[in-house]
Amino acid sequence: MPLYIFDPDIWQDWMNPGAEEPLPPPPEARVDDDGNILVYEAANAAFSRSDASGLEAIVWDELAEIGATQLQCRYDGGYDELFVTIESALVGDEALLLPALLSHLAPGRLGNRVETLVPEWAHLAQHFASWSREARAEYALDTFGGWLTSFMGVNGTGDMGVRGAFVTDLGAGTLSDIPPQG
């Protein structure tokens, strides 16, 4: 994690700045149908509950309260932004897809107005006022997913795209990469 996606010109600017001859992609890279250079780097990371504060701490606690032990997350972005989705959670022996996970979390604190959970967000009260409890819970999960990716060094990357997926073990405090297929 992640799969880096380089436009060929950006590849040259980053990896071979100022050179007249183009630098070929490394042997492990692939080139997609649009000519983009795809480079995958495996990664794993560790974190702990003590690393969480604010909304992230609340999300962690709410996930623990419903018995969630693992999360499967997917992210896509780069170019100065990153979108992270928690696709499922392992609760007991059952993998809950996002809609079912939201139905477990929305009645609790994550369905409350975010600014009441995190006082420093009070200035956003009007923004969150019309949101459903499920939308608020999903926003909190997305924020938590973004926080998790930061432990693997993934964020908005500027000139390149990123894509990937990982499994989070909340009990062990680990993030494990899911290699891309194909």
mmCIF file with all atom_site columns, C-alpha atoms in Angstrom:
data_model
loop_
_atom_site.group_PDB
_atom_site.id
_atom_site.type_symbol
_atom_site.label_atom_id
_atom_site.label_alt_id
_atom_site.label_comp_id
_atom_site.label_asym_id
_atom_site.label_entity_id
_atom_site.label_seq_id
_atom_site.pdbx_PDB_ins_code
_atom_site.Cartn_x
_atom_site.Cartn_y
_atom_site.Cartn_z
_atom_site.occupancy
_atom_site.B_iso_or_equiv
_atom_site.pdbx_formal_charge
_atom_site.auth_seq_id
_atom_site.auth_comp_id
_atom_site.auth_asym_id
_atom_site.auth_atom_id
_atom_site.pdbx_PDB_model_num
ATOM 1   C CA . MET A 1 1   ? 0.000   0.000   0.000   1.00 0.00 ? 1   MET A CA 1
ATOM 2   C CA . PRO A 1 2   ? -0.394  2.137   -1.812  1.00 0.00 ? 2   PRO A CA 1
ATOM 3   C CA . LEU A 1 3   ? -0.555  1.745   -5.527  1.00 0.00 ? 3   LEU A CA 1
ATOM 4   C CA . TYR A 1 4   ? 0.991   4.982   -6.793  1.00 0.00 ? 4   TYR A CA 1
ATOM 5   C CA . ILE A 1 5   ? -0.289  6.270   -10.118 1.00 0.00 ? 5   ILE A CA 1
ATOM 6   C CA . PHE A 1 6   ? 2.120   8.520   -12.015 1.00 0.00 ? 6   PHE A CA 1
ATOM 7   C CA . ASP A 1 7   ? 1.365   10.447  -15.164 1.00 0.00 ? 7   ASP A CA 1
ATOM 8   C CA . PRO A 1 8   ? 4.416   9.767   -17.409 1.00 0.00 ? 8   PRO A CA 1
ATOM 9   C CA . ASP A 1 9   ? 5.476   13.433  -17.302 1.00 0.00 ? 9   ASP A CA 1
ATOM 10  C CA . ILE A 1 10  ? 5.166   13.561  -13.518 1.00 0.00 ? 10  ILE A CA 1
ATOM 11  C CA . TRP A 1 11  ? 7.195   10.333  -13.310 1.00 0.00 ? 11  TRP A CA 1
ATOM 12  C CA . GLN A 1 12  ? 10.035  12.036  -15.147 1.00 0.00 ? 12  GLN A CA 1
ATOM 13  C CA . ASP A 1 13  ? 9.776   15.205  -13.038 1.00 0.00 ? 13  ASP A CA 1
ATOM 14  C CA . TRP A 1 14  ? 9.874   13.217  -9.793  1.00 0.00 ? 14  TRP A CA 1
ATOM 15  C CA . MET A 1 15  ? 12.317  10.440  -10.599 1.00 0.00 ? 15  MET A CA 1
ATOM 16  C CA . ASN A 1 16  ? 14.561  11.977  -13.241 1.00 0.00 ? 16  ASN A CA 1
ATOM 17  C CA . PRO A 1 17  ? 14.364  15.782  -12.868 1.00 0.00 ? 17  PRO A CA 1
ATOM 18  C CA . GLY A 1 18  ? 16.161  17.781  -15.531 1.00 0.00 ? 18  GLY A CA 1
ATOM 19  C CA . ALA A 1 19  ? 17.263  14.751  -17.548 1.00 0.00 ? 19  ALA A CA 1
ATOM 20  C CA . GLU A 1 20  ? 16.840  14.770  -21.290 1.00 0.00 ? 20  GLU A CA 1
ATOM 21  C CA . GLU A 1 21  ? 16.451  11.005  -21.643 1.00 0.00 ? 21  GLU A CA 1
ATOM 22  C CA . PRO A 1 22  ? 13.269  9.520   -20.146 1.00 0.00 ? 22  PRO A CA 1
ATOM 23  C CA . LEU A 1 23  ? 13.698  7.197   -17.207 1.00 0.00 ? 23  LEU A CA 1
ATOM 24  C CA . PRO A 1 24  ? 11.920  3.897   -17.814 1.00 0.00 ? 24  PRO A CA 1
ATOM 25  C CA . PRO A 1 25  ? 9.605   2.583   -15.122 1.00 0.00 ? 25  PRO A CA 1
ATOM 26  C CA . PRO A 1 26  ? 11.132  0.093   -12.688 1.00 0.00 ? 26  PRO A CA 1
ATOM 27  C CA . PRO A 1 27  ? 10.757  -3.605  -13.602 1.00 0.00 ? 27  PRO A CA 1
ATOM 28  C CA . GLU A 1 28  ? 8.041   -4.147  -10.948 1.00 0.00 ? 28  GLU A CA 1
ATOM 29  C CA . ALA A 1 29  ? 5.891   -1.295  -12.316 1.00 0.00 ? 29  ALA A CA 1
ATOM 30  C CA . ARG A 1 30  ? 2.987   -1.702  -14.691 1.00 0.00 ? 30  ARG A CA 1
ATOM 31  C CA . VAL A 1 31  ? 1.795   0.734   -17.327 1.00 0.00 ? 31  VAL A CA 1
ATOM 32  C CA . ASP A 1 32  ? -1.976  1.098   -17.691 1.00 0.00 ? 32  ASP A CA 1
ATOM 33  C CA . ASP A 1 33  ? -3.953  1.677   -20.890 1.00 0.00 ? 33  ASP A CA 1
ATOM 34  C CA . ASP A 1 34  ? -3.607  5.462   -20.465 1.00 0.00 ? 34  ASP A CA 1
ATOM 35  C CA . GLY A 1 35  ? 0.189   5.261   -20.181 1.00 0.00 ? 35  GLY A CA 1
ATOM 36  C CA . ASN A 1 36  ? 0.217   5.923   -16.439 1.00 0.00 ? 36  ASN A CA 1
ATOM 37  C CA . ILE A 1 37  ? 2.989   4.242   -14.472 1.00 0.00 ? 37  ILE A CA 1
ATOM 38  C CA . LEU A 1 38  ? 1.653   2.119   -11.605 1.00 0.00 ? 38  LEU A CA 1
ATOM 39  C CA . VAL A 1 39  ? 4.042   1.357   -8.746  1.00 0.00 ? 39  VAL A CA 1
ATOM 40  C CA . TYR A 1 40  ? 2.924   -0.698  -5.761  1.00 0.00 ? 40  TYR A CA 1
ATOM 41  C CA . GLU A 1 41  ? 4.635   -0.506  -2.375  1.00 0.00 ? 41  GLU A CA 1
ATOM 42  C CA . ALA A 1 42  ? 3.549   -2.937  0.317   1.00 0.00 ? 42  ALA A CA 1
ATOM 43  C CA . ALA A 1 43  ? 3.182   -1.454  3.782   1.00 0.00 ? 43  ALA A CA 1
ATOM 44  C CA . ASN A 1 44  ? 2.007   -2.329  7.255   1.00 0.00 ? 44  ASN A CA 1
ATOM 45  C CA . ALA A 1 45  ? 1.724   -0.136  10.308  1.00 0.00 ? 45  ALA A CA 1
ATOM 46  C CA . ALA A 1 46  ? 0.974   -0.191  13.997  1.00 0.00 ? 46  ALA A CA 1
ATOM 47  C CA . PHE A 1 47  ? -1.056  2.183   16.154  1.00 0.00 ? 47  PHE A CA 1
ATOM 48  C CA . SER A 1 48  ? -2.775  2.150   19.503  1.00 0.00 ? 48  SER A CA 1
ATOM 49  C CA . ARG A 1 49  ? -5.895  3.500   21.146  1.00 0.00 ? 49  ARG A CA 1
ATOM 50  C CA . SER A 1 50  ? -3.715  6.067   22.926  1.00 0.00 ? 50  SER A CA 1
ATOM 51  C CA . ASP A 1 51  ? -2.912  7.598   19.512  1.00 0.00 ? 51  ASP A CA 1
ATOM 52  C CA . ALA A 1 52  ? -6.585  8.512   19.054  1.00 0.00 ? 52  ALA A CA 1
ATOM 53  C CA . SER A 1 53  ? -8.110  11.753  20.250  1.00 0.00 ? 53  SER A CA 1
ATOM 54  C CA . GLY A 1 54  ? -11.203 13.782  19.430  1.00 0.00 ? 54  GLY A CA 1
ATOM 55  C CA . LEU A 1 55  ? -13.543 12.185  16.937  1.00 0.00 ? 55  LEU A CA 1
ATOM 56  C CA . GLU A 1 56  ? -11.147 9.312   16.220  1.00 0.00 ? 56  GLU A CA 1
ATOM 57  C CA . ALA A 1 57  ? -11.231 8.263   19.890  1.00 0.00 ? 57  ALA A CA 1
ATOM 58  C CA . ILE A 1 58  ? -15.029 8.403   19.925  1.00 0.00 ? 58  ILE A CA 1
ATOM 59  C CA . VAL A 1 59  ? -15.265 6.295   16.756  1.00 0.00 ? 59  VAL A CA 1
ATOM 60  C CA . TRP A 1 60  ? -12.831 3.739   18.184  1.00 0.00 ? 60  TRP A CA 1
ATOM 61  C CA . ASP A 1 61  ? -14.875 3.481   21.379  1.00 0.00 ? 61  ASP A CA 1
ATOM 62  C CA . GLU A 1 62  ? -18.157 3.137   19.502  1.00 0.00 ? 62  GLU A CA 1
ATOM 63  C CA . LEU A 1 63  ? -16.699 0.403   17.277  1.00 0.00 ? 63  LEU A CA 1
ATOM 64  C CA . ALA A 1 64  ? -15.475 -1.426  20.385  1.00 0.00 ? 64  ALA A CA 1
ATOM 65  C CA . GLU A 1 65  ? -18.904 -1.054  21.985  1.00 0.00 ? 65  GLU A CA 1
ATOM 66  C CA . ILE A 1 66  ? -20.603 -2.915  19.122  1.00 0.00 ? 66  ILE A CA 1
ATOM 67  C CA . GLY A 1 67  ? -17.850 -5.566  19.189  1.00 0.00 ? 67  GLY A CA 1
ATOM 68  C CA . ALA A 1 68  ? -16.026 -4.611  15.982  1.00 0.00 ? 68  ALA A CA 1
ATOM 69  C CA . THR A 1 69  ? -12.577 -6.204  15.907  1.00 0.00 ? 69  THR A CA 1
ATOM 70  C CA . GLN A 1 70  ? -11.497 -5.637  12.302  1.00 0.00 ? 70  GLN A CA 1
ATOM 71  C CA . LEU A 1 71  ? -12.209 -3.121  9.569   1.00 0.00 ? 71  LEU A CA 1
ATOM 72  C CA . GLN A 1 72  ? -11.673 -3.436  5.844   1.00 0.00 ? 72  GLN A CA 1
ATOM 73  C CA . CYS A 1 73  ? -10.908 -0.068  4.279   1.00 0.00 ? 73  CYS A CA 1
ATOM 74  C CA . ARG A 1 74  ? -10.387 1.190   0.755   1.00 0.00 ? 74  ARG A CA 1
ATOM 75  C CA . TYR A 1 75  ? -8.936  4.494   -0.324  1.00 0.00 ? 75  TYR A CA 1
ATOM 76  C CA . ASP A 1 76  ? -8.558  6.402   -3.546  1.00 0.00 ? 76  ASP A CA 1
ATOM 77  C CA . GLY A 1 77  ? -7.178  9.809   -4.244  1.00 0.00 ? 77  GLY A CA 1
ATOM 78  C CA . GLY A 1 78  ? -3.974  11.688  -4.331  1.00 0.00 ? 78  GLY A CA 1
ATOM 79  C CA . TYR A 1 79  ? -3.678  14.955  -6.159  1.00 0.00 ? 79  TYR A CA 1
ATOM 80  C CA . ASP A 1 80  ? -4.041  16.760  -2.805  1.00 0.00 ? 80  ASP A CA 1
ATOM 81  C CA . GLU A 1 81  ? -7.033  14.786  -1.546  1.00 0.00 ? 81  GLU A CA 1
ATOM 82  C CA . LEU A 1 82  ? -7.816  11.346  -0.251  1.00 0.00 ? 82  LEU A CA 1
ATOM 83  C CA . PHE A 1 83  ? -11.102 9.501   0.067   1.00 0.00 ? 83  PHE A CA 1
ATOM 84  C CA . VAL A 1 84  ? -11.264 6.617   2.541   1.00 0.00 ? 84  VAL A CA 1
ATOM 85  C CA . THR A 1 85  ? -14.204 4.257   2.964   1.00 0.00 ? 85  THR A CA 1
ATOM 86  C CA . ILE A 1 86  ? -14.625 1.667   5.667   1.00 0.00 ? 86  ILE A CA 1
ATOM 87  C CA . GLU A 1 87  ? -16.263 -1.040  3.596   1.00 0.00 ? 87  GLU A CA 1
ATOM 88  C CA . SER A 1 88  ? -16.960 -3.554  6.347   1.00 0.00 ? 88  SER A CA 1
ATOM 89  C CA . ALA A 1 89  ? -16.401 -4.426  9.977   1.00 0.00 ? 89  ALA A CA 1
ATOM 90  C CA . LEU A 1 90  ? -15.982 -7.822  11.583  1.00 0.00 ? 90  LEU A CA 1
ATOM 91  C CA . VAL A 1 91  ? -18.376 -8.036  14.528  1.00 0.00 ? 91  VAL A CA 1
ATOM 92  C CA . GLY A 1 92  ? -18.167 -11.441 16.152  1.00 0.00 ? 92  GLY A CA 1
ATOM 93  C CA . ASP A 1 93  ? -18.132 -13.869 13.235  1.00 0.00 ? 93  ASP A CA 1
ATOM 94  C CA . GLU A 1 94  ? -20.146 -11.584 10.977  1.00 0.00 ? 94  GLU A CA 1
ATOM 95  C CA . ALA A 1 95  ? -18.749 -9.170  8.395   1.00 0.00 ? 95  ALA A CA 1
ATOM 96  C CA . LEU A 1 96  ? -21.044 -6.138  8.396   1.00 0.00 ? 96  LEU A CA 1
ATOM 97  C CA . LEU A 1 97  ? -21.007 -4.179  5.151   1.00 0.00 ? 97  LEU A CA 1
ATOM 98  C CA . LEU A 1 98  ? -21.157 -0.397  5.492   1.00 0.00 ? 98  LEU A CA 1
ATOM 99  C CA . PRO A 1 99  ? -24.988 -0.050  5.479   1.00 0.00 ? 99  PRO A CA 1
ATOM 100 C CA . ALA A 1 100 ? -25.358 -2.654  8.254   1.00 0.00 ? 100 ALA A CA 1
ATOM 101 C CA . LEU A 1 101 ? -22.461 -1.122  10.176  1.00 0.00 ? 101 LEU A CA 1
ATOM 102 C CA . LEU A 1 102 ? -24.130 2.287   9.981   1.00 0.00 ? 102 LEU A CA 1
ATOM 103 C CA . SER A 1 103 ? -27.400 0.831   11.274  1.00 0.00 ? 103 SER A CA 1
ATOM 104 C CA . HIS A 1 104 ? -25.478 -0.355  14.365  1.00 0.00 ? 104 HIS A CA 1
ATOM 105 C CA . LEU A 1 105 ? -23.616 2.934   14.878  1.00 0.00 ? 105 LEU A CA 1
ATOM 106 C CA . ALA A 1 106 ? -26.147 5.635   13.926  1.00 0.00 ? 106 ALA A CA 1
ATOM 107 C CA . PRO A 1 107 ? -28.363 5.219   17.026  1.00 0.00 ? 107 PRO A CA 1
ATOM 108 C CA . GLY A 1 108 ? -25.316 5.816   19.257  1.00 0.00 ? 108 GLY A CA 1
ATOM 109 C CA . ARG A 1 109 ? -22.998 8.769   19.684  1.00 0.00 ? 109 ARG A CA 1
ATOM 110 C CA . LEU A 1 110 ? -21.828 8.729   16.058  1.00 0.00 ? 110 LEU A CA 1
ATOM 111 C CA . GLY A 1 111 ? -25.340 9.634   14.935  1.00 0.00 ? 111 GLY A CA 1
ATOM 112 C CA . ASN A 1 112 ? -25.247 12.775  17.084  1.00 0.00 ? 112 ASN A CA 1
ATOM 113 C CA . ARG A 1 113 ? -24.287 16.104  15.634  1.00 0.00 ? 113 ARG A CA 1
ATOM 114 C CA . VAL A 1 114 ? -20.509 16.025  15.157  1.00 0.00 ? 114 VAL A CA 1
ATOM 115 C CA . GLU A 1 115 ? -20.012 19.430  16.719  1.00 0.00 ? 115 GLU A CA 1
ATOM 116 C CA . THR A 1 116 ? -21.508 18.137  19.969  1.00 0.00 ? 116 THR A CA 1
ATOM 117 C CA . LEU A 1 117 ? -18.950 15.309  19.988  1.00 0.00 ? 117 LEU A CA 1
ATOM 118 C CA . VAL A 1 118 ? -15.942 17.472  19.157  1.00 0.00 ? 118 VAL A CA 1
ATOM 119 C CA . PRO A 1 119 ? -16.317 20.944  20.703  1.00 0.00 ? 119 PRO A CA 1
ATOM 120 C CA . GLU A 1 120 ? -13.651 22.503  18.461  1.00 0.00 ? 120 GLU A CA 1
ATOM 121 C CA . TRP A 1 121 ? -15.977 21.820  15.533  1.00 0.00 ? 121 TRP A CA 1
ATOM 122 C CA . ALA A 1 122 ? -18.767 24.002  16.958  1.00 0.00 ? 122 ALA A CA 1
ATOM 123 C CA . HIS A 1 123 ? -18.370 26.451  14.074  1.00 0.00 ? 123 HIS A CA 1
ATOM 124 C CA . LEU A 1 124 ? -19.683 23.700  11.754  1.00 0.00 ? 124 LEU A CA 1
ATOM 125 C CA . ALA A 1 125 ? -23.013 23.315  13.573  1.00 0.00 ? 125 ALA A CA 1
ATOM 126 C CA . GLN A 1 126 ? -25.096 24.699  10.714  1.00 0.00 ? 126 GLN A CA 1
ATOM 127 C CA . HIS A 1 127 ? -23.302 22.426  8.238   1.00 0.00 ? 127 HIS A CA 1
ATOM 128 C CA . PHE A 1 128 ? -24.223 19.244  10.150  1.00 0.00 ? 128 PHE A CA 1
ATOM 129 C CA . ALA A 1 129 ? -27.733 20.333  11.206  1.00 0.00 ? 129 ALA A CA 1
ATOM 130 C CA . SER A 1 130 ? -29.612 18.784  8.274   1.00 0.00 ? 130 SER A CA 1
ATOM 131 C CA . TRP A 1 131 ? -27.664 15.522  8.112   1.00 0.00 ? 131 TRP A CA 1
ATOM 132 C CA . SER A 1 132 ? -29.307 12.209  8.984   1.00 0.00 ? 132 SER A CA 1
ATOM 133 C CA . ARG A 1 133 ? -27.909 10.121  11.830  1.00 0.00 ? 133 ARG A CA 1
ATOM 134 C CA . GLU A 1 134 ? -26.565 7.633   9.259   1.00 0.00 ? 134 GLU A CA 1
ATOM 135 C CA . ALA A 1 135 ? -24.801 10.415  7.311   1.00 0.00 ? 135 ALA A CA 1
ATOM 136 C CA . ARG A 1 136 ? -23.202 11.694  10.525  1.00 0.00 ? 136 ARG A CA 1
ATOM 137 C CA . ALA A 1 137 ? -22.024 8.189   11.446  1.00 0.00 ? 137 ALA A CA 1
ATOM 138 C CA . GLU A 1 138 ? -20.623 7.682   7.948   1.00 0.00 ? 138 GLU A CA 1
ATOM 139 C CA . TYR A 1 139 ? -18.785 11.008  8.140   1.00 0.00 ? 139 TYR A CA 1
ATOM 140 C CA . ALA A 1 140 ? -17.262 9.935   11.462  1.00 0.00 ? 140 ALA A CA 1
ATOM 141 C CA . LEU A 1 141 ? -16.196 6.576   9.971   1.00 0.00 ? 141 LEU A CA 1
ATOM 142 C CA . ASP A 1 142 ? -14.670 8.301   6.936   1.00 0.00 ? 142 ASP A CA 1
ATOM 143 C CA . THR A 1 143 ? -12.727 10.609  9.245   1.00 0.00 ? 143 THR A CA 1
ATOM 144 C CA . PHE A 1 144 ? -11.534 7.596   11.234  1.00 0.00 ? 144 PHE A CA 1
ATOM 145 C CA . GLY A 1 145 ? -10.481 5.822   8.030   1.00 0.00 ? 145 GLY A CA 1
ATOM 146 C CA . GLY A 1 146 ? -8.471  8.868   6.956   1.00 0.00 ? 146 GLY A CA 1
ATOM 147 C CA . TRP A 1 147 ? -6.787  8.905   10.351  1.00 0.00 ? 147 TRP A CA 1
ATOM 148 C CA . LEU A 1 148 ? -5.880  5.220   9.967   1.00 0.00 ? 148 LEU A CA 1
ATOM 149 C CA . THR A 1 149 ? -4.269  5.748   6.560   1.00 0.00 ? 149 THR A CA 1
ATOM 150 C CA . SER A 1 150 ? -2.000  8.382   8.062   1.00 0.00 ? 150 SER A CA 1
ATOM 151 C CA . PHE A 1 151 ? -0.162  5.622   9.952   1.00 0.00 ? 151 PHE A CA 1
ATOM 152 C CA . MET A 1 152 ? 0.852   4.162   6.604   1.00 0.00 ? 152 MET A CA 1
ATOM 153 C CA . GLY A 1 153 ? 2.004   7.495   5.258   1.00 0.00 ? 153 GLY A CA 1
ATOM 154 C CA . VAL A 1 154 ? -0.892  7.850   2.829   1.00 0.00 ? 154 VAL A CA 1
ATOM 155 C CA . ASN A 1 155 ? -2.492  11.250  2.358   1.00 0.00 ? 155 ASN A CA 1
ATOM 156 C CA . GLY A 1 156 ? -3.124  13.736  -0.414  1.00 0.00 ? 156 GLY A CA 1
ATOM 157 C CA . THR A 1 157 ? -0.017  13.263  -2.523  1.00 0.00 ? 157 THR A CA 1
ATOM 158 C CA . GLY A 1 158 ? 0.044   16.292  -4.818  1.00 0.00 ? 158 GLY A CA 1
ATOM 159 C CA . ASP A 1 159 ? 1.145   15.226  -8.262  1.00 0.00 ? 159 ASP A CA 1
ATOM 160 C CA . MET A 1 160 ? 0.231   11.560  -8.245  1.00 0.00 ? 160 MET A CA 1
ATOM 161 C CA . GLY A 1 161 ? -2.721  9.355   -7.514  1.00 0.00 ? 161 GLY A CA 1
ATOM 162 C CA . VAL A 1 162 ? -2.971  6.593   -4.922  1.00 0.00 ? 162 VAL A CA 1
ATOM 163 C CA . ARG A 1 163 ? -5.265  3.609   -4.561  1.00 0.00 ? 163 ARG A CA 1
ATOM 164 C CA . GLY A 1 164 ? -5.315  0.776   -2.103  1.00 0.00 ? 164 GLY A CA 1
ATOM 165 C CA . ALA A 1 165 ? -6.982  -1.227  0.604   1.00 0.00 ? 165 ALA A CA 1
ATOM 166 C CA . PHE A 1 166 ? -6.065  -2.507  4.040   1.00 0.00 ? 166 PHE A CA 1
ATOM 167 C CA . VAL A 1 167 ? -7.391  -4.458  6.988   1.00 0.00 ? 167 VAL A CA 1
ATOM 168 C CA . THR A 1 168 ? -7.286  -2.903  10.441  1.00 0.00 ? 168 THR A CA 1
ATOM 169 C CA . ASP A 1 169 ? -7.117  -5.129  13.491  1.00 0.00 ? 169 ASP A CA 1
ATOM 170 C CA . LEU A 1 170 ? -8.372  -2.910  16.311  1.00 0.00 ? 170 LEU A CA 1
ATOM 171 C CA . GLY A 1 171 ? -7.313  -5.335  19.048  1.00 0.00 ? 171 GLY A CA 1
ATOM 172 C CA . ALA A 1 172 ? -3.754  -5.785  17.773  1.00 0.00 ? 172 ALA A CA 1
ATOM 173 C CA . GLY A 1 173 ? -3.459  -2.184  16.576  1.00 0.00 ? 173 GLY A CA 1
ATOM 174 C CA . THR A 1 174 ? -2.229  -3.157  13.127  1.00 0.00 ? 174 THR A CA 1
ATOM 175 C CA . LEU A 1 175 ? -2.913  -2.136  9.561   1.00 0.00 ? 175 LEU A CA 1
ATOM 176 C CA . SER A 1 176 ? -2.194  -4.798  6.938   1.00 0.00 ? 176 SER A CA 1
ATOM 177 C CA . ASP A 1 177 ? -2.060  -4.060  3.261   1.00 0.00 ? 177 ASP A CA 1
ATOM 178 C CA . ILE A 1 178 ? -4.315  -5.839  0.768   1.00 0.00 ? 178 ILE A CA 1
ATOM 179 C CA . PRO A 1 179 ? -2.221  -6.084  -2.427  1.00 0.00 ? 179 PRO A CA 1
ATOM 180 C CA . PRO A 1 180 ? -3.947  -4.934  -5.627  1.00 0.00 ? 180 PRO A CA 1
ATOM 181 C CA . GLN A 1 181 ? -5.268  -7.628  -7.933  1.00 0.00 ? 181 GLN A CA 1
ATOM 182 C CA . GLY A 1 182 ? -4.243  -7.822  -11.549 1.00 0.00 ? 182 GLY A CA 1
#
